[in-house]
Short mmCIF file of C-alpha atoms in Angstrom, two decimals:
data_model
loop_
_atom_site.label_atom_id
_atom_site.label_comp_id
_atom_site.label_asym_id
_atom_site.label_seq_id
_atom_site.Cartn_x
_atom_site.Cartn_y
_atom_site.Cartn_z
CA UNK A 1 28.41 103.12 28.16
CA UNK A 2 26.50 104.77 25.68
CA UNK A 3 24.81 107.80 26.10
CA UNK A 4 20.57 107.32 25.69
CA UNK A 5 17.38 109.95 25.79
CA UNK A 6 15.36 107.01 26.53
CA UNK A 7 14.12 107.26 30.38
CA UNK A 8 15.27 104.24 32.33
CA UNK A 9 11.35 103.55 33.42
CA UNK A 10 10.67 103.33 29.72
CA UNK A 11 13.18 100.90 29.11
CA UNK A 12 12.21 98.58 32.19
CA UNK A 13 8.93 98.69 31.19
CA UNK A 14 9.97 97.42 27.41
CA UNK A 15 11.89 94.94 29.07
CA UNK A 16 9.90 93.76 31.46
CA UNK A 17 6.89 93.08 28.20
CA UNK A 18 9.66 91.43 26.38
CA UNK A 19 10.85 89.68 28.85
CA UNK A 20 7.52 88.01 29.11
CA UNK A 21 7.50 87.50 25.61
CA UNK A 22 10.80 85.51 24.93
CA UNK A 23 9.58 83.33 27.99
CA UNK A 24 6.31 82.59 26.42
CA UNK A 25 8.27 81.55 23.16
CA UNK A 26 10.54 79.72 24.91
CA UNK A 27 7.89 77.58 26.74
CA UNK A 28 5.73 77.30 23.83
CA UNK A 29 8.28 76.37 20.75
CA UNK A 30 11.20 74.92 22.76
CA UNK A 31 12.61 73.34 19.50
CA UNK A 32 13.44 69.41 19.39
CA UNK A 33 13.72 67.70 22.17
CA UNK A 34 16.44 65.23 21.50
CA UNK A 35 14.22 62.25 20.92
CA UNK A 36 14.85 60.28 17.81
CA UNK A 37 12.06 60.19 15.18
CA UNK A 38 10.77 56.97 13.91
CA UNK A 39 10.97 56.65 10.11
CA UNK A 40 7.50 54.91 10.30
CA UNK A 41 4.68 53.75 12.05
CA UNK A 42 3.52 50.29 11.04
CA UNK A 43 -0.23 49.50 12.39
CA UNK A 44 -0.82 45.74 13.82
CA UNK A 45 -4.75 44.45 14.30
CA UNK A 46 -4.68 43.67 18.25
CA UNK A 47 -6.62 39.92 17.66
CA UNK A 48 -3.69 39.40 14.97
CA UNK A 49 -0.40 40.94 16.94
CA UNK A 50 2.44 38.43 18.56
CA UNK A 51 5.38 38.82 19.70
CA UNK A 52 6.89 37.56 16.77
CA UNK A 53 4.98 40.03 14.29
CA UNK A 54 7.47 41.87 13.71
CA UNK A 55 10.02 39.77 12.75
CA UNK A 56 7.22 38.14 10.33
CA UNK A 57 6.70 41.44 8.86
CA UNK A 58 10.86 41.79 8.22
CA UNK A 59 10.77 37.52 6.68
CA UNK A 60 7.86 39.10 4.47
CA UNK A 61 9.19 41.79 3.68
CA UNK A 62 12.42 40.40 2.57
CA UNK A 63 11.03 37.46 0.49
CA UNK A 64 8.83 40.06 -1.32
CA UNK A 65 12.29 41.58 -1.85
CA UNK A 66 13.75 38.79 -3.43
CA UNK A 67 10.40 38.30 -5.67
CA UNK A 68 10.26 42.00 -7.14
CA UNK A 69 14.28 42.50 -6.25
CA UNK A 70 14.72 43.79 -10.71
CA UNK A 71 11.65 46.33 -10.12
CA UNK A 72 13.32 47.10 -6.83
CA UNK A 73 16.76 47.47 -7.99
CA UNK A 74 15.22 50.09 -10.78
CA UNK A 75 13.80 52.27 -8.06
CA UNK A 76 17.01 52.02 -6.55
CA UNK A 77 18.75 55.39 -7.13
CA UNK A 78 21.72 55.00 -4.24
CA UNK A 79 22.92 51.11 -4.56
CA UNK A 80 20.34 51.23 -0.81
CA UNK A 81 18.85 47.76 -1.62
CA UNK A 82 21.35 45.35 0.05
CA UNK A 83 20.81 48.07 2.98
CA UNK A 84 17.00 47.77 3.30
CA UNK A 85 17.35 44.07 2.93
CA UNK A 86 19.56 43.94 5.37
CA UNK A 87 17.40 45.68 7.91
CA UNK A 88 14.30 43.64 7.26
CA UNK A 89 16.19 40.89 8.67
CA UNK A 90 17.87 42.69 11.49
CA UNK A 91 15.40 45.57 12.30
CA UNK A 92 12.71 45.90 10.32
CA UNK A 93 9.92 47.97 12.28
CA UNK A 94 10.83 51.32 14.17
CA UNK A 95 7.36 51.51 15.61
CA UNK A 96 4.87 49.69 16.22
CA UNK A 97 1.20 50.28 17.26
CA UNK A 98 -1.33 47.62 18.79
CA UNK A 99 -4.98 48.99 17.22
CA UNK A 100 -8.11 48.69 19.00
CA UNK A 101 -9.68 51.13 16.67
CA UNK A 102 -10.73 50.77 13.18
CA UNK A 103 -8.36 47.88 12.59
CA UNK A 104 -10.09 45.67 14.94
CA UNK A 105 -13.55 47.10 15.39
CA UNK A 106 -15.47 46.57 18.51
CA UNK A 107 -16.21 43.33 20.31
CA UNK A 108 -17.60 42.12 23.17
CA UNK A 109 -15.97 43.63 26.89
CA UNK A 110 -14.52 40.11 27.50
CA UNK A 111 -13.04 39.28 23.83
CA UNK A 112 -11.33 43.34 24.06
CA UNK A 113 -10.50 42.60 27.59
CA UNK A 114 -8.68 39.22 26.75
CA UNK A 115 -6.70 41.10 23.74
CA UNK A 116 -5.55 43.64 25.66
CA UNK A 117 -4.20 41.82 28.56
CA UNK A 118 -2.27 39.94 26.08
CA UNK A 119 -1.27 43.00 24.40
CA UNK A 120 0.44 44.08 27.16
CA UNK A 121 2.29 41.23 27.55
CA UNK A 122 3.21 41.25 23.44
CA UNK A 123 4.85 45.10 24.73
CA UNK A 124 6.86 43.70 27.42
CA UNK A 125 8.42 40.90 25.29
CA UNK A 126 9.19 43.97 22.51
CA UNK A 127 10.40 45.96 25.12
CA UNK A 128 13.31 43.43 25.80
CA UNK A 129 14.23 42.41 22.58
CA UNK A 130 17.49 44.17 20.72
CA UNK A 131 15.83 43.39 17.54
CA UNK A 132 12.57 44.49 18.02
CA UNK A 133 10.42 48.07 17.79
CA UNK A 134 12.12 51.36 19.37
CA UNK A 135 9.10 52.55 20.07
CA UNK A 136 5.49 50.90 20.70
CA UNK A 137 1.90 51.30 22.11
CA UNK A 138 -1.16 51.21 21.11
CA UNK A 139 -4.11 52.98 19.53
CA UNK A 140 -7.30 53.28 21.43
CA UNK A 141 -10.91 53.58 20.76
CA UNK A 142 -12.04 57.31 20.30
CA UNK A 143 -13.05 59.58 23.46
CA UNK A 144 -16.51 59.79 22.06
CA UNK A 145 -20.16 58.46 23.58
CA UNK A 146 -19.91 55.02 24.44
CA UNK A 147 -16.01 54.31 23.18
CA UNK A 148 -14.67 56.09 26.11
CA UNK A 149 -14.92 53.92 28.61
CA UNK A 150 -13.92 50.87 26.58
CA UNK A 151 -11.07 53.00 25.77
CA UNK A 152 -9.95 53.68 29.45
CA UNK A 153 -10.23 50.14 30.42
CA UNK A 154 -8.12 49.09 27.58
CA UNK A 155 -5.58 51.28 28.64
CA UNK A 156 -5.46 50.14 32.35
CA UNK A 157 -5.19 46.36 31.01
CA UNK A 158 -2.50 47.10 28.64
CA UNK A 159 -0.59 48.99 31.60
CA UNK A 160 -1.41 46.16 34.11
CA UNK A 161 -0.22 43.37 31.82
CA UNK A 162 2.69 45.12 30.45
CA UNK A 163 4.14 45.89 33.96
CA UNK A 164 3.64 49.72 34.07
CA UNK A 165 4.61 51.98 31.66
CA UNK A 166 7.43 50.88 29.23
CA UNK A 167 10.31 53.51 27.89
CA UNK A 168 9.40 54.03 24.48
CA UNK A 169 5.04 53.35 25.47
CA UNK A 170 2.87 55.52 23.15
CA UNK A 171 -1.21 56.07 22.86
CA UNK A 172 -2.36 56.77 19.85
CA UNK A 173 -5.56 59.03 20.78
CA UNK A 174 -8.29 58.57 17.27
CA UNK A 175 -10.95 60.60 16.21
CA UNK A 176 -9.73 64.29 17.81
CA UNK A 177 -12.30 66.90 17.00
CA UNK A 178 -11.49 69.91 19.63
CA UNK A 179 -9.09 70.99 21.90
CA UNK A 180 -11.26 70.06 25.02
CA UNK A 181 -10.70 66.34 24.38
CA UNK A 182 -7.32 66.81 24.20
CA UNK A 183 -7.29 68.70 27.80
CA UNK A 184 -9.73 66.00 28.95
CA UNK A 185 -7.10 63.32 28.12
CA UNK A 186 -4.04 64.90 29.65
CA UNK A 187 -6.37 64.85 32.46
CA UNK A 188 -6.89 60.97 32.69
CA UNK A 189 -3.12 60.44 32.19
CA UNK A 190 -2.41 62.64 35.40
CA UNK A 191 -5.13 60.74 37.32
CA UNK A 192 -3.46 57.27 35.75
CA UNK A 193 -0.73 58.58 37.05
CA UNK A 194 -1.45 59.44 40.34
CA UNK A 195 -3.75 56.65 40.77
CA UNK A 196 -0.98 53.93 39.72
CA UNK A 197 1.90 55.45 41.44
CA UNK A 198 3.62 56.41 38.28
CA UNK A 199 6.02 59.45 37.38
CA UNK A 200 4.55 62.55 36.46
CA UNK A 201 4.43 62.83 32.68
CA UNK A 202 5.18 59.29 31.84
CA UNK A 203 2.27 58.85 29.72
CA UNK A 204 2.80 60.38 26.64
CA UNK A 205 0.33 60.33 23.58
CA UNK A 206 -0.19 61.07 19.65
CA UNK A 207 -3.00 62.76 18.39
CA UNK A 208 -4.33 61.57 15.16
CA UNK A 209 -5.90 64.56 12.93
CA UNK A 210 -8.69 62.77 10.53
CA UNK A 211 -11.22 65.43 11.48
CA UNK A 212 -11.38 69.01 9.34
CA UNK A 213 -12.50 70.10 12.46
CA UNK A 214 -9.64 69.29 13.85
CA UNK A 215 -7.76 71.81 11.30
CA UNK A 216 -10.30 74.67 10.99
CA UNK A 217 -12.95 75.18 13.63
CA UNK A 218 -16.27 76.89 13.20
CA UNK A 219 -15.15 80.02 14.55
CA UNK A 220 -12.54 80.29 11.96
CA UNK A 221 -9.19 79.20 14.12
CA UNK A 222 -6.74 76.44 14.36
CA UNK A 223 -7.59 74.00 16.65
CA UNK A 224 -4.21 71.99 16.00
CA UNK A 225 -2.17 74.88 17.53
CA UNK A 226 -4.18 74.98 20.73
CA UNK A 227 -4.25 71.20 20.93
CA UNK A 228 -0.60 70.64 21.54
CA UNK A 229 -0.34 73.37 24.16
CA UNK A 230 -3.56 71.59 26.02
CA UNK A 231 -1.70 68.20 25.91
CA UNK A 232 0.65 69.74 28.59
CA UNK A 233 3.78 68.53 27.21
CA UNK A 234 2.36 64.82 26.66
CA UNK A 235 2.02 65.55 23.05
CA UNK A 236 4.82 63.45 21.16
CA UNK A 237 3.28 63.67 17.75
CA UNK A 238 0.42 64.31 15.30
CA UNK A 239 -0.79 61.69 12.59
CA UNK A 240 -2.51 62.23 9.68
CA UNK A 241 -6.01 60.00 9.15
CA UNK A 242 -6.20 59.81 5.22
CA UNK A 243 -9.14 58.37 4.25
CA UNK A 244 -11.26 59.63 7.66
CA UNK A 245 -10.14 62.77 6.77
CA UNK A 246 -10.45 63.03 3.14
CA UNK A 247 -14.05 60.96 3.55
CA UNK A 248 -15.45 63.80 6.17
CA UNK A 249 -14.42 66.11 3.55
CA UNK A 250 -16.38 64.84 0.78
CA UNK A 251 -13.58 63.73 -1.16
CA UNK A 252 -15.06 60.59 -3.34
CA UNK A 253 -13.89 57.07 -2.39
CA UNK A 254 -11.49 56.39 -5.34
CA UNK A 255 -10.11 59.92 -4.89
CA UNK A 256 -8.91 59.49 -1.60
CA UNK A 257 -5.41 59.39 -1.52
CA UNK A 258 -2.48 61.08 0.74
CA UNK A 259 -1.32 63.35 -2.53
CA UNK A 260 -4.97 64.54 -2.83
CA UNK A 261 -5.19 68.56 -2.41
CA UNK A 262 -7.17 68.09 1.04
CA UNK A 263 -5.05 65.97 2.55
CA UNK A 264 -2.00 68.03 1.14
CA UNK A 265 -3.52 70.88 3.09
CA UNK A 266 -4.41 69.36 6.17
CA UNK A 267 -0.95 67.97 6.53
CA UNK A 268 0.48 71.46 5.85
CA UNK A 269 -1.41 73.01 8.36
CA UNK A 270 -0.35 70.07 10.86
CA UNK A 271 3.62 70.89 10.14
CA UNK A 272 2.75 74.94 10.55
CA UNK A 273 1.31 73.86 14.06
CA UNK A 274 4.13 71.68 15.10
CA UNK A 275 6.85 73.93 13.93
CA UNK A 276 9.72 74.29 16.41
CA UNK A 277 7.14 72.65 19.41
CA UNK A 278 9.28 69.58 19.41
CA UNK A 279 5.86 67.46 18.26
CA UNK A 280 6.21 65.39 15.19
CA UNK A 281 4.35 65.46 11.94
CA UNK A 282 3.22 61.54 10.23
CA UNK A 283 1.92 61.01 7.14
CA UNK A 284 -0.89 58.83 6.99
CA UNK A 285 -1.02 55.41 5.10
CA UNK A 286 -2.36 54.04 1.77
CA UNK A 287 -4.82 51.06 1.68
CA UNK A 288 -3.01 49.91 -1.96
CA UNK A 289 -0.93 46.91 -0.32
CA UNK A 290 1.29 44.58 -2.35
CA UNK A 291 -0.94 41.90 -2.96
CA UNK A 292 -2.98 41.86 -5.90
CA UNK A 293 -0.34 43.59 -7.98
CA UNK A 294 3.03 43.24 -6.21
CA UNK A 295 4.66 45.71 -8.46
CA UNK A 296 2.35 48.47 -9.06
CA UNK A 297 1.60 48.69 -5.25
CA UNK A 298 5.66 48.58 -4.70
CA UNK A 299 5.95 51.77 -6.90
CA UNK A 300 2.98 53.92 -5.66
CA UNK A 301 4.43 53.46 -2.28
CA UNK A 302 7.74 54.72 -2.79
CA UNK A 303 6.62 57.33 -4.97
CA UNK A 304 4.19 58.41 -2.13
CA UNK A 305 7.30 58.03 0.55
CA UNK A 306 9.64 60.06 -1.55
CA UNK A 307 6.87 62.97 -1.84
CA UNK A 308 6.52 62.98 1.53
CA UNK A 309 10.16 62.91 2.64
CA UNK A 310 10.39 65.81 -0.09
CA UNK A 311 7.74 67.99 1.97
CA UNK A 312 9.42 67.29 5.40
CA UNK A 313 6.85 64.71 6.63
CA UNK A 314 9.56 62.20 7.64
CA UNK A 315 7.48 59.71 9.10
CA UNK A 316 4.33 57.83 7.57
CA UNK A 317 2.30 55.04 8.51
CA UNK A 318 2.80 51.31 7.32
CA UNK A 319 -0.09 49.03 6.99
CA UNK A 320 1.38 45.81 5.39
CA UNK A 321 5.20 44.20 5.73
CA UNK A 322 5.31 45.13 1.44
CA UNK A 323 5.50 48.32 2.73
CA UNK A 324 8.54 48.19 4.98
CA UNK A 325 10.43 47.78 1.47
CA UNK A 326 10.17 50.76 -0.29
CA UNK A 327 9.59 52.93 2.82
CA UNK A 328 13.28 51.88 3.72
CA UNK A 329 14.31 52.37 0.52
CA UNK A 330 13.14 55.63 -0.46
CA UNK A 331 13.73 56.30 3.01
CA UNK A 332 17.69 55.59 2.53
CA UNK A 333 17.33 57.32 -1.17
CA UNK A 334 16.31 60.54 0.13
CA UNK A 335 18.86 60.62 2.78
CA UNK A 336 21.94 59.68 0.53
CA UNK A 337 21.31 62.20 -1.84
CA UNK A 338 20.62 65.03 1.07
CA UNK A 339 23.52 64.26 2.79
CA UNK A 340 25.79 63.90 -0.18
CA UNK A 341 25.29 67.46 -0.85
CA UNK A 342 24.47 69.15 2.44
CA UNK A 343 28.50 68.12 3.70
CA UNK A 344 30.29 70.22 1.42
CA UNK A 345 27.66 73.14 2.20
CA UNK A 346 28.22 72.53 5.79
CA UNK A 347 32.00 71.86 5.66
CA UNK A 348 31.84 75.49 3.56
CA UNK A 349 29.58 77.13 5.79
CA UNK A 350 32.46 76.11 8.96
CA UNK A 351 35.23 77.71 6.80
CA UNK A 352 33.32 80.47 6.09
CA UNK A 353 33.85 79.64 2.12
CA UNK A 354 30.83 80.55 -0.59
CA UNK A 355 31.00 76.68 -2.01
CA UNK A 356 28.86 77.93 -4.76
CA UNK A 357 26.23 78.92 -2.10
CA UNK A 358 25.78 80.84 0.45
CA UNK A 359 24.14 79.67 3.51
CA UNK A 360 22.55 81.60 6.23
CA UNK A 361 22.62 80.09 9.97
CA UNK A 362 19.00 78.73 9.09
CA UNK A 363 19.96 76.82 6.14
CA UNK A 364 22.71 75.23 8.10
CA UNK A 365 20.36 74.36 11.25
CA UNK A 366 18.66 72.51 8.39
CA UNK A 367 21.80 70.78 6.47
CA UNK A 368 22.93 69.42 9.90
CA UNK A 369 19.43 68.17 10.56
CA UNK A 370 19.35 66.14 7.24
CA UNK A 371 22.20 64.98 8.03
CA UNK A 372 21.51 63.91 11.86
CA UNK A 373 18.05 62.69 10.42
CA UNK A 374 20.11 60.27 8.07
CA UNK A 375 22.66 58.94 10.90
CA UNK A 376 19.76 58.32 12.83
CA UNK A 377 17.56 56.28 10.24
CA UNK A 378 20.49 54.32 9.44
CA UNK A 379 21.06 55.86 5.64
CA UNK A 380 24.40 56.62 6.45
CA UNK A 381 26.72 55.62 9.40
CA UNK A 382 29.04 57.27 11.45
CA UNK A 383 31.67 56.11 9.90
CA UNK A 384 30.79 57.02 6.40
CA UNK A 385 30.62 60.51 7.50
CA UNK A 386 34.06 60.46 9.10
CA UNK A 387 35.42 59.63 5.50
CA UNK A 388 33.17 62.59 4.34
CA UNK A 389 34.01 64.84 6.71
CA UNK A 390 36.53 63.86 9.38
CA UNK A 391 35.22 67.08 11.58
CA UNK A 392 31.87 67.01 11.08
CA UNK A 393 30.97 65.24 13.90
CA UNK A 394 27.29 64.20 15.90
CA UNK A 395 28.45 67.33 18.44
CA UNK A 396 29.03 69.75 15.72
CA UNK A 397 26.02 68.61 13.87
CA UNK A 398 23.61 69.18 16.82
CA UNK A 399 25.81 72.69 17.96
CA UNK A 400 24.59 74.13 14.32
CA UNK A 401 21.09 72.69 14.74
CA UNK A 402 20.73 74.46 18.07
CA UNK A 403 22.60 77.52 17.21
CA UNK A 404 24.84 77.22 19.47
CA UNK A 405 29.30 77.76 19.10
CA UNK A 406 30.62 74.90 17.81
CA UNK A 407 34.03 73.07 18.44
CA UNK A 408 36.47 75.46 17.26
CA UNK A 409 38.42 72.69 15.12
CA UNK A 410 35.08 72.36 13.27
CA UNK A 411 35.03 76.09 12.52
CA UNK A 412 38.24 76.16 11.61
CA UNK A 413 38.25 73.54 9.04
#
């Protein structure tokens, strides 16, 4: 053992503060989670949802296809398109949300209490179909004045009808301002909880930022950060509100857009505040739909998908079935071209080759990510990547992304 001047009470003191330190880190950014990430989330109206809605979003979807399939085929950078069509018929919606918020206003207690009974039933029926949404839920009124307890009893009717809580069941929580609501809502999901007979932590929730004061508080700091660590581990996400957001911050109405500066910053400091806490970032939406003009709306949206995808916001919201098209396709895009060149990188960075570059263990934590990320979405399959890389297998992908040893075949490739 080496010799040391430094007194042994000194250096279980420094341990014992460090110590404390690495546990708080560990507790606070535990890194992913395992959980797949949803590429989108497209929003339903709860007086217009069915059972069959999303299937009529994919039969949309795919005869818009067929309409615009030249201007389609130009955007087309990775021969994708018989892919996304594909999917619209087999799969077309990740996840799905059920509003009672701004997309369906308020109504009278009977006419909301109707729609969300059958809501709950519309979850149940999704919850047993192959085909349909991964994940579902729905968004709720805010937690302010007189929406709060219209917002509860939604939530108890939805639960009642649907059976319980169903694996994959999300709340969409609107209109966050400070970190108390957030505390105050963990707080009524432990008392559902209790009061239903349901597993601790089985209601899980997204917070949707569309507040500035929800980014910067008056006393200067970051309410975001403190938010997810009040949600108590119930946080699965945070979603970007575009226009209530950009509105609040006096951004003029034919301004507001999800590339406009203030929503470019809010959306940064969402991802800073998520970072390695195993919460998702989501872009917000655009209210340009493919109606009016087909092609014009087709093209912002991908161009808005593929600037997102390019600033790691990997999910975004989806407002009309038009917009299932290009968010698969730039979707499948993005990931073609990542993975096509983060393989050889990786496949270097196992043989301890240069490749051209040189990657650090963070850069490959990243690479194998993209490349998970694209398995996962359905941009490439598993059996694509064998012919890529016969070695570079799901367990060697998710060894680099958690830094642990992989498979020693792998490294020795």
């Amino acid at each position: 053992m080496t010799v040391t001047r430094l007194p042994e009470n000194v250096r279980a003191r420094i341990d014992a503060m460090l110590d404390a330190v690495d546990a708080e880190l560990r507790t606070r950014y535990p890194g992913p989670d395992g959980r797949t990430q949803p590429i989108h989330t497209a929003y339903v109206a709860a007086d217009r949802v069915t059972v069959d809605t999303p299937r009529e979003w994919g039969r949309t979807a795919t005869e818009l296809l067929d309409a615009q399939h030249e201007l389609l085929a130009g955007l087309d950078s990775t021969e994708s398109l018989p892919t996304v069509w594909k999917r619209l018929g087999q799969h077309p919606i990740q996840d799905m949300r059920i509003d009672f918020e701004d997309g369906y206003g308020f109504r009278a207690d009977a006419q909301e209490d109707a729609a969300a009974t059958a809501a709950g039933a519309v979850l149940a029926a999704w919850a047993k179909d192959p085909s349909g949404p991964t994940t579902y839920g729905i968004r709720l009124k805010g937690l302010a004045g007189n929406e709060r307890r219209r917002a509860l009893r939604t939530l108890e009717l939805v639960l009642d009808a649907a059976g319980g809580v169903l694996d994959g069941f999300v709340i969409t929580v609107p209109k966050i301002r400070a970190v108390e609501q957030v505390s105050a809502f963990a707080a009524l999901c432990e008392g559902l909880e209790r009061g239903s007979g349901l597993a601790d932590g089985a209601l899980r929730f997204e917070l949707q930022i569309e507040s500035p004061q929800a980014v910067l508080a008056a006393d200067g700091t970051v309410p975001i950060a403190r938010m997810i660590g009040a949600a108590g581990g119930r946080c699965s996400g945070l979603h970007f509100g575009t226009y209530d957001y950009t509105a609040a911050c006096g951004v003029a109405a034919p301004d507001q857009a999800l590339d406009h500066p203030a929503a470019d910053f809010a959306k940064a400091v969402m991802q800073v505040a998520a970072a390695q806490t195993g919460v998702w970032v989501c872009d917000g939406s655009t209210q340009i739909v493919p109606d009016a003009d087909p092609q014009a709306a087709l093209r912002n949206h991908h161009r808005l998908v593929t600037r997102a995808l390019q600033r790691g916001y990997y999910q975004g919201w989806d407002m009309h079935p038009g917009h299932l098209i290009t968010r698969w396709l730039a979707t499948y895009d993005f990931f073609r071209r990542a993975i096509d060149v983060a393989v050889p990188r990786l496949q270097a960075y196992l043989a301890r080759r240069s490749g051209g570059v040189l990657d650090e263990p963070a850069t490959a934590e990243a690479l194998a990510a993209t490349v998970l990320r694209g398995l996962n979405c359905g941009a490439r399959t598993a059996d694509e990547l064998v012919a890529m890389a016969p070695r570079l297998t799901p367990e060697v992908l998710r060894a680099l992304v958690a830094r642990e040893p992989v498979p020693a075949e792998a490294d020795n490739e």
